[in-house]
Amino acid sequence: MPPRSRRLAGLGVSPILQMAAKAAGQREQGRRVISLSAGEPDGDTPDHIKAAAMDALRAGATRYTPLTGTPELRRAIAETLRRSHDCDYRLDEIIVSAGAKQCIFNALMATLDPGDEVILAAPYWTSYIDIVRLCGGVPVVLPGEEANGFKLTAAALAAAIGERTRWVILNSPANPTGAVHDEAECRALLAVLRQHHRVWILSDEIYAPMVFDGRTAVPPAALMPELRPRILTVNGVSKAYAMTGWRIGYAAGAAALIAMMAVVQSQSTSCACSISQAAATAALTGPQDTVAAMRASLQQRRDLTLRALAQIPGLRCPKPQGAFYAFVGCADLLAAQADRAGPDSGIADDVWFCEQLLAQQGVAAVPGSAFGMPGYFRLSYATAPADLAEALQRLERFCAEIARAGRRRAGA
Ligand code: PLP
């Protein structure tokens, strides 16, 4: 056995990636599996972005770039933030990394000492928790309530902030719920944070372009400019431009923080991929019609998903306002399954639900416990509409079978 650091204790490969790998494995064996587990858009990167990458390759952009990103890309990011956030960031206030995930990792690695606390709401994007732990920090999880779409409230935040709090992570639109903070909710959270000068705010806005029903995301740095020196805005091209494999994310914040993040990056990846940076520059500076088209198409698929879920007794789903996930409650069906299998069987949980959904119906979803909220599962509806409709029919059959078996046992 290789030595295992204490830092790695209790950590494993992200359950989301594990479920995607399971689905891919079954597909390779010839099974028609429909995966609603992946956190990525189903479309291809737009052609003009690919063309920019090929141009960069031909022009010999094959060397290390500056540590914090090419000036062209950082200028494009500054211009993007000027438009979306009404904020002027200098180039030394911006860092480009291999995905938004690396930005978050850099920030927490650069700032957390053992025992420092990071506040976040559950259900949460799985990686937050494990990145905090890898960096020696302690995640302080505030469980959300379904009744308000699982959103972090100002009262819960105020009660959780303590001596050791270093960061609060905000994620709107949220993974896995699709919840979006409206302006009043965001303002209330920031009003709490204004009083705590030592607490920094990490605003993960990776799903910001995907907000539905005519709403727009409210960026904290735009809403309360006096807090801007303590806000790290994180974003990237992965989701909005269907570029998950290109690995480009960025962060904008105080120059001193960005410089510390650069130290971490200099000893890990050195810089993001040169070709991908050229592609990301084209994504941010080129036509934005593909982003609008994706938003409209995702909204249609969200509606299709909600209509289908509403027909399935035993499931509940708060209406997602953004991103491309539905976070579905299945507690009634789990109770029916517990009746059927006996109260001590211990198998009637959301992990069992997702495993059986894959085994019996060939549909991959991610258990809510992976997001710190058992009794739910996450569906990604960024899937071809025909596959999505088929997967939802299979889900209906699966749920009907559990309910029927539960009733049979109850009547027996
Ligand atoms: N933040 C959230 C909330 C995400 O869901 C994801 C990916 O699923 C990321 C960040 C990471 O994005 P990237 O691919 O740019 O690393």
Short mmCIF file of C-alpha atoms and ligand atoms in Angstrom, two decimals:
data_model
loop_
_atom_site.label_atom_id
_atom_site.label_comp_id
_atom_site.label_asym_id
_atom_site.label_seq_id
_atom_site.Cartn_x
_atom_site.Cartn_y
_atom_site.Cartn_z
CA MET A 1 0.00 0.00 0.00
CA PRO A 2 1.35 3.48 -0.79
CA PRO A 3 1.53 5.90 2.12
CA ARG A 4 -1.68 7.88 2.44
CA SER A 5 -1.56 11.42 3.76
CA ARG A 6 -3.82 12.48 6.59
CA ARG A 7 -5.05 15.19 4.24
CA LEU A 8 -6.62 12.53 2.02
CA ALA A 9 -8.42 10.71 4.84
CA GLY A 10 -12.10 10.30 4.09
CA LEU A 11 -11.79 11.74 0.56
CA GLY A 12 -12.53 9.82 -2.62
CA VAL A 13 -13.18 10.42 -6.29
CA SER A 14 -16.17 12.71 -6.68
CA PRO A 15 -19.40 10.61 -6.57
CA ILE A 16 -20.59 12.50 -9.66
CA LEU A 17 -17.60 11.29 -11.66
CA GLN A 18 -18.05 7.79 -10.21
CA MET A 19 -21.67 7.61 -11.38
CA ALA A 20 -20.72 8.93 -14.84
CA ALA A 21 -17.99 6.26 -15.05
CA LYS A 22 -20.44 3.51 -14.04
CA ALA A 23 -22.88 4.61 -16.75
CA ALA A 24 -20.07 4.76 -19.34
CA GLY A 25 -18.88 1.26 -18.32
CA GLN A 26 -22.36 -0.20 -18.84
CA ARG A 27 -22.66 1.60 -22.17
CA GLU A 28 -19.38 0.04 -23.32
CA GLN A 29 -20.88 -3.36 -22.57
CA GLY A 30 -23.60 -2.59 -25.08
CA ARG A 31 -26.39 -1.46 -22.71
CA ARG A 32 -28.49 1.52 -23.77
CA VAL A 33 -27.83 3.68 -20.74
CA ILE A 34 -29.06 7.28 -20.61
CA SER A 35 -26.90 9.39 -18.37
CA LEU A 36 -28.51 12.28 -16.55
CA SER A 37 -25.55 12.40 -14.20
CA ALA A 38 -23.00 14.57 -15.97
CA GLY A 39 -22.51 18.24 -15.12
CA GLU A 40 -21.97 19.40 -18.66
CA PRO A 41 -23.97 20.71 -21.61
CA ASP A 42 -24.69 18.11 -24.29
CA GLY A 43 -23.77 20.40 -27.23
CA ASP A 44 -20.44 20.79 -28.97
CA THR A 45 -18.13 23.81 -28.62
CA PRO A 46 -19.19 26.43 -31.23
CA ASP A 47 -17.20 26.36 -34.49
CA HIS A 48 -15.71 29.86 -34.25
CA ILE A 49 -14.13 28.89 -30.91
CA LYS A 50 -12.65 25.71 -32.37
CA ALA A 51 -11.33 27.72 -35.32
CA ALA A 52 -9.56 30.13 -32.96
CA ALA A 53 -7.88 27.17 -31.25
CA MET A 54 -6.70 25.80 -34.59
CA ASP A 55 -5.40 29.22 -35.63
CA ALA A 56 -3.48 29.47 -32.35
CA LEU A 57 -1.98 26.04 -32.89
CA ARG A 58 -0.89 26.91 -36.43
CA ALA A 59 0.56 30.22 -35.23
CA GLY A 60 2.77 28.35 -32.75
CA ALA A 61 1.01 29.23 -29.49
CA THR A 62 2.45 26.07 -28.01
CA ARG A 63 4.55 27.40 -25.15
CA TYR A 64 3.97 28.24 -21.49
CA THR A 65 1.86 31.35 -21.18
CA PRO A 66 2.24 33.91 -18.38
CA LEU A 67 1.39 32.27 -15.04
CA THR A 68 -1.92 34.08 -14.56
CA GLY A 69 -3.03 33.82 -18.20
CA THR A 70 -2.39 35.52 -21.52
CA PRO A 71 -2.96 39.30 -21.50
CA GLU A 72 -5.46 38.83 -24.37
CA LEU A 73 -7.61 36.47 -22.32
CA ARG A 74 -7.36 38.54 -19.14
CA ARG A 75 -8.37 41.64 -21.13
CA ALA A 76 -11.36 39.70 -22.52
CA ILE A 77 -12.30 38.64 -18.98
CA ALA A 78 -11.98 42.23 -17.71
CA GLU A 79 -14.24 43.41 -20.52
CA THR A 80 -16.75 40.62 -19.80
CA LEU A 81 -16.87 41.62 -16.12
CA ARG A 82 -17.20 45.28 -17.03
CA ARG A 83 -20.37 44.39 -18.95
CA SER A 84 -21.86 41.82 -16.57
CA HIS A 85 -20.74 43.25 -13.21
CA ASP A 86 -20.18 46.92 -13.99
CA CYS A 87 -16.75 46.41 -12.33
CA ASP A 88 -13.33 47.52 -13.54
CA TYR A 89 -10.72 44.87 -12.85
CA ARG A 90 -7.05 45.43 -13.69
CA LEU A 91 -5.14 42.55 -15.24
CA ASP A 92 -3.34 41.84 -11.95
CA GLU A 93 -6.76 41.30 -10.36
CA ILE A 94 -7.52 38.38 -12.68
CA ILE A 95 -6.13 34.84 -12.85
CA VAL A 96 -6.81 32.17 -15.47
CA SER A 97 -6.64 28.53 -14.32
CA ALA A 98 -7.36 25.02 -15.58
CA GLY A 99 -11.08 25.29 -14.84
CA ALA A 100 -13.10 27.15 -12.22
CA LYS A 101 -12.35 24.21 -9.96
CA GLN A 102 -8.64 25.06 -9.96
CA CYS A 103 -9.45 28.70 -9.15
CA ILE A 104 -11.38 27.56 -6.07
CA PHE A 105 -8.60 25.18 -5.11
CA ASN A 106 -5.94 27.91 -5.52
CA ALA A 107 -7.92 30.37 -3.41
CA LEU A 108 -8.54 27.99 -0.52
CA MET A 109 -5.04 26.50 -0.63
CA ALA A 110 -3.56 29.99 -0.47
CA THR A 111 -5.68 31.20 2.45
CA LEU A 112 -6.71 28.37 4.80
CA ASP A 113 -4.79 27.20 7.84
CA PRO A 114 -5.74 23.99 9.66
CA GLY A 115 -9.03 24.51 11.48
CA ASP A 116 -10.12 27.56 9.48
CA GLU A 117 -13.80 27.41 8.59
CA VAL A 118 -15.61 27.80 5.29
CA ILE A 119 -19.38 28.25 5.34
CA LEU A 120 -21.55 26.80 2.59
CA ALA A 121 -25.16 25.79 2.11
CA ALA A 122 -26.38 22.23 1.53
CA PRO A 123 -27.14 20.81 -0.91
CA TYR A 124 -23.72 21.86 -2.22
CA TRP A 125 -21.53 21.13 -5.20
CA THR A 126 -19.61 18.08 -3.92
CA SER A 127 -16.18 19.48 -4.69
CA TYR A 128 -16.47 22.44 -2.30
CA ILE A 129 -16.40 20.17 0.72
CA ASP A 130 -13.48 18.06 -0.38
CA ILE A 131 -11.42 21.02 -1.60
CA VAL A 132 -11.90 22.72 1.79
CA ARG A 133 -10.78 19.51 3.53
CA LEU A 134 -7.81 18.99 1.21
CA CYS A 135 -6.68 22.51 2.07
CA GLY A 136 -6.86 21.75 5.80
CA GLY A 137 -10.06 23.71 6.39
CA VAL A 138 -13.30 22.74 8.06
CA PRO A 139 -16.52 22.97 6.04
CA VAL A 140 -19.42 24.42 8.02
CA VAL A 141 -22.53 23.19 6.25
CA LEU A 142 -25.85 25.01 6.63
CA PRO A 143 -28.66 22.70 5.49
CA GLY A 144 -31.12 24.49 3.21
CA GLU A 145 -34.87 24.03 3.29
CA GLU A 146 -36.86 22.78 0.35
CA ALA A 147 -39.60 25.31 1.09
CA ASN A 148 -37.35 28.21 0.04
CA GLY A 149 -35.59 26.31 -2.74
CA PHE A 150 -32.67 25.35 -0.44
CA LYS A 151 -31.28 28.88 -0.53
CA LEU A 152 -28.89 30.10 2.15
CA THR A 153 -30.67 32.64 4.36
CA ALA A 154 -29.19 35.71 5.99
CA ALA A 155 -30.32 34.54 9.45
CA ALA A 156 -28.60 31.13 9.09
CA LEU A 157 -25.46 32.81 7.76
CA ALA A 158 -25.33 35.35 10.60
CA ALA A 159 -25.68 32.58 13.18
CA ALA A 160 -22.90 30.49 11.62
CA ILE A 161 -20.15 33.09 11.35
CA GLY A 162 -17.55 32.69 14.08
CA GLU A 163 -13.94 33.48 15.00
CA ARG A 164 -12.54 30.86 12.61
CA THR A 165 -14.70 31.74 9.59
CA ARG A 166 -12.48 32.66 6.65
CA TRP A 167 -14.79 32.26 3.66
CA VAL A 168 -18.41 31.97 2.70
CA ILE A 169 -19.08 30.23 -0.60
CA LEU A 170 -22.06 31.51 -2.59
CA ASN A 171 -23.23 29.65 -5.69
CA SER A 172 -26.08 31.18 -7.66
CA PRO A 173 -27.42 29.67 -9.88
CA ALA A 174 -26.70 26.64 -7.76
CA ASN A 175 -25.57 23.14 -8.46
CA PRO A 176 -27.45 20.83 -7.70
CA THR A 177 -30.74 22.72 -7.17
CA GLY A 178 -30.80 25.38 -9.90
CA ALA A 179 -31.79 27.90 -7.20
CA VAL A 180 -31.05 31.56 -7.97
CA HIS A 181 -30.74 34.29 -5.32
CA ASP A 182 -32.85 37.29 -6.25
CA GLU A 183 -31.55 40.77 -5.56
CA ALA A 184 -33.18 41.09 -2.12
CA GLU A 185 -31.86 37.71 -0.99
CA CYS A 186 -28.37 38.48 -2.23
CA ARG A 187 -28.42 41.92 -0.62
CA ALA A 188 -29.50 40.42 2.73
CA LEU A 189 -26.57 37.95 2.66
CA LEU A 190 -24.11 40.69 1.77
CA ALA A 191 -25.48 42.95 4.52
CA VAL A 192 -24.51 40.24 7.04
CA LEU A 193 -21.06 39.87 5.48
CA ARG A 194 -20.47 43.63 5.48
CA GLN A 195 -20.30 43.45 9.28
CA HIS A 196 -17.62 40.74 9.31
CA HIS A 197 -14.48 42.31 7.92
CA ARG A 198 -12.34 39.20 8.20
CA VAL A 199 -14.70 36.97 6.19
CA TRP A 200 -14.12 36.66 2.45
CA ILE A 201 -16.75 35.81 -0.13
CA LEU A 202 -16.24 33.31 -2.92
CA SER A 203 -18.97 33.82 -5.50
CA ASP A 204 -19.07 30.85 -7.88
CA GLU A 205 -20.94 32.17 -10.93
CA ILE A 206 -20.19 29.35 -13.38
CA TYR A 207 -23.92 28.97 -14.23
CA ALA A 208 -24.66 32.71 -14.42
CA PRO A 209 -25.57 32.78 -18.12
CA MET A 210 -28.14 30.01 -17.58
CA VAL A 211 -30.99 31.73 -15.78
CA PHE A 212 -34.58 31.27 -16.94
CA ASP A 213 -37.95 32.99 -17.16
CA GLY A 214 -36.45 36.37 -18.02
CA ARG A 215 -34.48 36.63 -14.77
CA THR A 216 -30.81 37.52 -14.56
CA ALA A 217 -28.23 36.40 -12.03
CA VAL A 218 -27.26 39.02 -9.45
CA PRO A 219 -23.47 39.21 -9.08
CA PRO A 220 -22.48 40.14 -5.48
CA ALA A 221 -19.56 42.32 -6.68
CA ALA A 222 -22.00 44.43 -8.71
CA LEU A 223 -24.57 44.66 -5.95
CA MET A 224 -22.37 45.90 -3.12
CA PRO A 225 -19.25 47.59 -4.52
CA GLU A 226 -17.90 48.38 -1.03
CA LEU A 227 -17.52 44.63 -0.47
CA ARG A 228 -15.68 44.13 -3.76
CA PRO A 229 -12.20 44.01 -2.16
CA ARG A 230 -13.34 40.90 -0.22
CA ILE A 231 -15.19 39.17 -3.06
CA LEU A 232 -13.56 36.60 -5.30
CA THR A 233 -15.71 36.14 -8.39
CA VAL A 234 -15.17 32.73 -10.01
CA ASN A 235 -16.39 31.83 -13.48
CA GLY A 236 -15.20 30.11 -16.64
CA VAL A 237 -16.10 28.96 -20.12
CA SER A 238 -16.89 25.30 -19.32
CA LYS A 239 -20.66 25.51 -19.09
CA ALA A 240 -21.70 28.62 -21.04
CA TYR A 241 -19.71 27.71 -24.16
CA ALA A 242 -19.85 23.89 -23.91
CA MET A 243 -16.10 23.79 -23.22
CA THR A 244 -15.79 21.47 -20.21
CA GLY A 245 -12.87 19.58 -21.73
CA TRP A 246 -10.83 22.68 -22.58
CA ARG A 247 -10.28 23.40 -18.86
CA ILE A 248 -10.39 27.18 -18.60
CA GLY A 249 -11.74 29.02 -15.57
CA TYR A 250 -10.98 32.42 -14.13
CA ALA A 251 -11.18 34.39 -10.91
CA ALA A 252 -11.27 38.14 -10.27
CA GLY A 253 -10.60 39.78 -6.93
CA ALA A 254 -8.08 41.68 -4.83
CA ALA A 255 -4.62 41.80 -6.41
CA ALA A 256 -3.02 40.49 -3.19
CA LEU A 257 -5.26 37.42 -3.20
CA ILE A 258 -4.74 36.80 -6.92
CA ALA A 259 -0.95 36.97 -6.32
CA MET A 260 -1.24 34.33 -3.57
CA MET A 261 -3.36 32.11 -5.84
CA ALA A 262 -0.67 32.51 -8.49
CA VAL A 263 1.92 31.13 -6.06
CA VAL A 264 -0.15 27.95 -5.66
CA GLN A 265 -0.70 27.69 -9.41
CA SER A 266 3.00 28.23 -10.13
CA GLN A 267 3.78 25.05 -8.18
CA SER A 268 1.02 22.91 -9.67
CA THR A 269 0.05 23.51 -13.30
CA SER A 270 2.23 26.59 -14.10
CA CYS A 271 -0.46 27.98 -16.38
CA ALA A 272 -3.60 26.96 -18.21
CA CYS A 273 -3.29 25.36 -21.67
CA SER A 274 -2.12 27.91 -24.26
CA ILE A 275 -4.45 26.67 -27.02
CA SER A 276 -7.44 26.58 -24.69
CA GLN A 277 -6.71 30.16 -23.61
CA ALA A 278 -6.86 31.29 -27.24
CA ALA A 279 -10.17 29.42 -27.61
CA ALA A 280 -11.56 31.00 -24.42
CA THR A 281 -10.57 34.47 -25.69
CA ALA A 282 -12.63 33.80 -28.82
CA ALA A 283 -15.51 32.53 -26.69
CA LEU A 284 -15.65 35.72 -24.60
CA THR A 285 -15.02 38.21 -27.41
CA GLY A 286 -16.98 36.49 -30.21
CA PRO A 287 -20.71 36.25 -30.96
CA GLN A 288 -22.81 35.36 -27.92
CA ASP A 289 -25.83 33.98 -29.80
CA THR A 290 -24.95 30.37 -28.90
CA VAL A 291 -25.20 31.25 -25.20
CA ALA A 292 -28.69 32.69 -25.69
CA ALA A 293 -29.71 29.66 -27.76
CA MET A 294 -28.45 27.29 -25.07
CA ARG A 295 -30.35 29.19 -22.39
CA ALA A 296 -33.61 28.96 -24.37
CA SER A 297 -33.11 25.29 -25.11
CA LEU A 298 -32.29 24.48 -21.47
CA GLN A 299 -35.41 26.30 -20.32
CA GLN A 300 -37.51 24.12 -22.64
CA ARG A 301 -35.84 21.00 -21.31
CA ARG A 302 -36.33 22.18 -17.73
CA ASP A 303 -40.05 22.55 -18.45
CA LEU A 304 -40.23 19.13 -20.08
CA THR A 305 -38.53 17.63 -17.02
CA LEU A 306 -40.85 19.37 -14.56
CA ARG A 307 -43.95 18.29 -16.50
CA ALA A 308 -42.80 14.67 -16.46
CA LEU A 309 -41.82 14.73 -12.78
CA ALA A 310 -45.20 16.20 -11.84
CA GLN A 311 -46.82 13.03 -13.26
CA ILE A 312 -44.83 10.72 -11.00
CA PRO A 313 -46.45 10.09 -7.60
CA GLY A 314 -43.91 10.12 -4.78
CA LEU A 315 -41.51 12.64 -6.36
CA ARG A 316 -41.22 16.37 -5.58
CA CYS A 317 -39.10 18.99 -7.29
CA PRO A 318 -38.80 22.71 -6.53
CA LYS A 319 -38.73 24.67 -9.79
CA PRO A 320 -35.10 25.26 -10.84
CA GLN A 321 -34.54 28.86 -11.96
CA GLY A 322 -31.14 28.32 -13.51
CA ALA A 323 -28.24 25.93 -14.33
CA PHE A 324 -29.35 22.60 -15.82
CA TYR A 325 -30.23 20.39 -12.87
CA ALA A 326 -33.38 19.21 -11.15
CA PHE A 327 -33.02 18.22 -7.51
CA VAL A 328 -35.79 15.73 -6.87
CA GLY A 329 -37.13 14.56 -3.51
CA CYS A 330 -37.96 10.85 -3.35
CA ALA A 331 -38.65 10.39 0.38
CA ASP A 332 -42.16 8.91 -0.15
CA LEU A 333 -40.84 6.29 -2.52
CA LEU A 334 -37.99 5.49 -0.18
CA ALA A 335 -40.55 4.96 2.58
CA ALA A 336 -42.51 2.61 0.29
CA GLN A 337 -39.31 0.72 -0.42
CA ALA A 338 -38.51 0.51 3.31
CA ASP A 339 -41.98 -1.02 3.86
CA ARG A 340 -41.33 -3.50 1.11
CA ALA A 341 -37.84 -4.51 2.22
CA GLY A 342 -38.44 -4.33 5.97
CA PRO A 343 -37.51 -1.51 8.30
CA ASP A 344 -34.05 -2.88 9.14
CA SER A 345 -32.93 -3.63 5.61
CA GLY A 346 -30.99 -0.35 5.51
CA ILE A 347 -31.20 -0.18 1.73
CA ALA A 348 -33.98 2.32 1.27
CA ASP A 349 -31.86 5.40 0.69
CA ASP A 350 -31.06 7.67 -2.22
CA VAL A 351 -27.88 5.73 -3.06
CA TRP A 352 -29.94 2.55 -3.37
CA PHE A 353 -32.49 4.48 -5.46
CA CYS A 354 -29.86 5.64 -7.97
CA GLU A 355 -28.11 2.28 -8.12
CA GLN A 356 -31.39 0.48 -8.84
CA LEU A 357 -32.49 3.12 -11.34
CA LEU A 358 -29.30 2.42 -13.26
CA ALA A 359 -29.48 -1.36 -12.83
CA GLN A 360 -33.18 -1.77 -13.67
CA GLN A 361 -33.84 1.04 -16.15
CA GLY A 362 -30.43 2.10 -17.44
CA VAL A 363 -30.78 5.70 -16.24
CA ALA A 364 -27.88 7.36 -14.38
CA ALA A 365 -28.62 10.03 -11.75
CA VAL A 366 -26.62 11.22 -8.74
CA PRO A 367 -27.80 10.55 -5.16
CA GLY A 368 -28.58 13.62 -3.04
CA SER A 369 -26.24 12.42 -0.31
CA ALA A 370 -23.35 13.26 -2.66
CA PHE A 371 -24.50 16.88 -2.25
CA GLY A 372 -25.02 16.64 1.51
CA MET A 373 -28.80 16.13 1.22
CA PRO A 374 -29.99 12.49 1.46
CA GLY A 375 -33.52 11.66 0.31
CA TYR A 376 -33.08 13.39 -3.06
CA PHE A 377 -31.39 12.76 -6.39
CA ARG A 378 -30.05 15.08 -9.08
CA LEU A 379 -30.95 14.89 -12.73
CA SER A 380 -29.00 16.84 -15.33
CA TYR A 381 -31.43 17.76 -18.12
CA ALA A 382 -28.72 19.08 -20.48
CA THR A 383 -29.35 15.99 -22.57
CA ALA A 384 -30.83 15.50 -26.06
CA PRO A 385 -34.62 16.01 -25.68
CA ALA A 386 -35.49 12.56 -27.08
CA ASP A 387 -33.11 10.87 -24.62
CA LEU A 388 -34.37 13.05 -21.81
CA ALA A 389 -38.00 12.11 -22.56
CA GLU A 390 -37.08 8.44 -22.73
CA ALA A 391 -35.13 8.64 -19.44
CA LEU A 392 -38.07 10.32 -17.72
CA GLN A 393 -40.42 7.55 -18.93
CA ARG A 394 -38.03 4.96 -17.55
CA LEU A 395 -37.91 6.87 -14.25
CA GLU A 396 -41.71 6.82 -14.14
CA ARG A 397 -41.76 3.04 -14.67
CA PHE A 398 -39.15 2.56 -11.96
CA CYS A 399 -41.05 4.68 -9.44
CA ALA A 400 -44.37 3.00 -10.27
CA GLU A 401 -42.81 -0.40 -9.59
CA ILE A 402 -41.51 0.71 -6.16
CA ALA A 403 -44.90 2.19 -5.23
CA ARG A 404 -46.76 -0.93 -6.45
CA ALA A 405 -44.50 -3.29 -4.52
CA GLY A 406 -44.83 -1.13 -1.41
CA ARG A 407 -48.64 -1.25 -1.69
CA ARG A 408 -48.61 -5.01 -2.29
CA ARG A 409 -46.58 -5.56 0.87
CA ALA A 410 -48.72 -3.16 2.90
CA GLY A 411 -51.84 -5.08 1.76
CA ALA A 412 -50.27 -8.51 2.33
N1 PLP B 1 -18.60 25.28 -9.84
C1 PLP B 1 -19.71 24.54 -9.91
C2 PLP B 1 -20.88 24.91 -9.07
C3 PLP B 1 -19.76 23.43 -10.77
O1 PLP B 1 -20.89 22.71 -10.85
C4 PLP B 1 -18.63 23.11 -11.54
C5 PLP B 1 -18.63 21.92 -12.42
O2 PLP B 1 -19.47 21.08 -12.38
C6 PLP B 1 -17.50 23.91 -11.43
C7 PLP B 1 -17.50 25.00 -10.56
C8 PLP B 1 -16.22 23.59 -12.16
O3 PLP B 1 -16.16 24.08 -13.42
P1 PLP B 1 -14.85 23.88 -14.32
O4 PLP B 1 -15.19 22.84 -15.32
O5 PLP B 1 -14.60 25.22 -14.94
O6 PLP B 1 -13.73 23.45 -13.43
#
